[in-house]
Amino acid sequence: MSVGLVVVSHSERAAEGIVEIAAEMAGETRIEAVGGDGQGGIGTVPADIEDALAAAAGEAAGDADGDGDETNGVDGVVVLVDLGSAVMNAEVAIELSDVDAVVADAPVLEGAVNAAVAATDPSATLESVREQAEAAADISKV
Amino acid sequence: MSGDKAEDEESAVGEEGEAVVAAVEAVAERIETERDRLTDLDSAIGDADHGGNMARGWAEAAGAARDLGDPDPETVAKTVGKTLMSEVGGASGPLFGGSLVFSAAELDGGLTKESAVAFAETYLEKVEERGDARIGDATMVDALTPAVHTFKKSIEVDDLPPLDALAKAVDAAERGVAFTVPIRARKGRASYLGWRSVGHQDPGATSTLFILEELLAVAADRLDREVPDVDATSPTIPDDAEAEDESPEGSK
């Protein structure tokens, strides 16, 4: 089993940049960036986050591993969020989605990097990846 | 959660759906009229986008509701919620829209006084949960909580007709909006201002009041009645044990 990641930011470019950094450490982990108001502006949209959850869970890829379901070995998704309404919209998206997902209470960039590393562990679970993402809150920089 | 679908005649459902669509249109029109006022309130303590965001979202929602054809109330509520969620932006999207998406299911048996109370309670619960806000934080919760409590009590304890209960709820919301003025904001962008937020009326509480006022106006219009002249105070002091014993179930 494996864990997917979604990075949600008010800025689509910020989300993509964070994914770019985290992907360096992510190995085979599915990691999706989502952000923006859908019209080129700053914001987040629950429906877009729902799509990202499905993509991170491998649903959009169909049954790629040929085991008869469309989860492709992903048993859950850890969601990293930036500020304010991104948190609320991620929670709404999770509530509406079929994907088993949790929001990590973590700084978005450091949390994404930590989560990416944790997700490469073959015994990674939704909880272990979330825990590692949240441990990023304690990172001291100077 | 409530009601028996089977009991509703199709024509009644159609009429209820039509009434809900009319209410959504009235709200959209009202929010558009009040756009500048909401923006002014928000520019004092926030980022001055509440009027524009809500006006755009409700206009889209009214359009989406009209396009449904002959819907039932639950479908209208869910459609409006989804549209608000994607169009309003900021925290108001998940708070006003997301809460509606999740409380719409309470109307699956149609519009009755029981389903209206259940809908109102679930909506309030979702707003509190999503916004992590409690009464006294100077948010929309301060308008919504007294409105929902007054509506429930007026129906379940005082046994008032739904229109009178709604009129009392609107008065309660108005008092709640006034309550946001002299207190310090604890949630959202206004909370960044600390003590400087004192003395300002909360925009989200204000738009919540506008929405409730329009629901009342449309309900009165559909029932061909004047808007009842009532206030939020109780006509009776409930002295039966049952009313006093009621525990706050449903709240977390």
PDB file of C-alpha atoms in Angstrom, chain A residues 10 37 39 43-47 50 84-85 87-89 91-93 95-96, chain B residues 56 82 85-87 89-95 98 101-102 126 129-131:
ATOM      1  CA  HIS A  10      -4.005  29.909  -2.733  1.00  0.00           C
ATOM      2  CA  ASP A  37      -9.536  30.354  -7.913  1.00  0.00           C
ATOM      3  CA  GLN A  39      -9.860  31.914 -13.133  1.00  0.00           C
ATOM      4  CA  GLY A  43      -7.958  31.305  -4.011  1.00  0.00           C
ATOM      5  CA  THR A  44      -8.942  27.663  -3.675  1.00  0.00           C
ATOM      6  CA  VAL A  45     -11.883  25.703  -5.091  1.00  0.00           C
ATOM      7  CA  PRO A  46     -13.228  22.554  -3.373  1.00  0.00           C
ATOM      8  CA  ALA A  47     -14.097  20.808  -6.650  1.00  0.00           C
ATOM      9  CA  GLU A  50     -11.535  16.870  -4.999  1.00  0.00           C
ATOM     10  CA  GLY A  84      -7.287  30.119   6.076  1.00  0.00           C
ATOM     11  CA  SER A  85      -9.879  29.176   3.507  1.00  0.00           C
ATOM     12  CA  VAL A  87      -7.970  24.591   5.086  1.00  0.00           C
ATOM     13  CA  MET A  88     -11.773  24.894   4.985  1.00  0.00           C
ATOM     14  CA  ASN A  89     -11.971  24.084   1.285  1.00  0.00           C
ATOM     15  CA  GLU A  91     -11.947  19.803   4.495  1.00  0.00           C
ATOM     16  CA  VAL A  92     -15.045  20.304   2.349  1.00  0.00           C
ATOM     17  CA  ALA A  93     -13.369  18.451  -0.545  1.00  0.00           C
ATOM     18  CA  GLU A  95     -15.923  15.307   3.074  1.00  0.00           C
ATOM     19  CA  LEU A  96     -17.302  15.174  -0.478  1.00  0.00           C
TER      20      LEU A  96
ATOM     21  CA  ARG B  56     -21.175  37.210  -7.835  1.00  0.00           C
ATOM     22  CA  LYS B  82     -22.114  23.872  -4.752  1.00  0.00           C
ATOM     23  CA  MET B  85     -18.653  26.960  -2.905  1.00  0.00           C
ATOM     24  CA  SER B  86     -16.952  27.353  -6.267  1.00  0.00           C
ATOM     25  CA  GLU B  87     -17.884  30.974  -7.026  1.00  0.00           C
ATOM     26  CA  GLY B  89     -14.108  32.463  -2.880  1.00  0.00           C
ATOM     27  CA  GLY B  90     -12.376  33.057   0.427  1.00  0.00           C
ATOM     28  CA  ALA B  91     -13.785  31.587   3.611  1.00  0.00           C
ATOM     29  CA  SER B  92     -17.339  32.551   2.636  1.00  0.00           C
ATOM     30  CA  GLY B  93     -17.378  29.825  -0.051  1.00  0.00           C
ATOM     31  CA  PRO B  94     -16.999  26.862   2.299  1.00  0.00           C
ATOM     32  CA  LEU B  95     -18.927  28.580   5.107  1.00  0.00           C
ATOM     33  CA  GLY B  98     -20.233  24.118   1.904  1.00  0.00           C
ATOM     34  CA  VAL B 101     -24.294  21.301   0.531  1.00  0.00           C
ATOM     35  CA  PHE B 102     -24.122  19.221   3.714  1.00  0.00           C
ATOM     36  CA  LYS B 126     -21.474  22.890   9.835  1.00  0.00           C
ATOM     37  CA  GLU B 129     -17.351  23.188  12.711  1.00  0.00           C
ATOM     38  CA  ARG B 130     -15.830  24.518   9.489  1.00  0.00           C
ATOM     39  CA  GLY B 131     -15.047  27.976  10.819  1.00  0.00           C
TER      40      GLY B 131
END
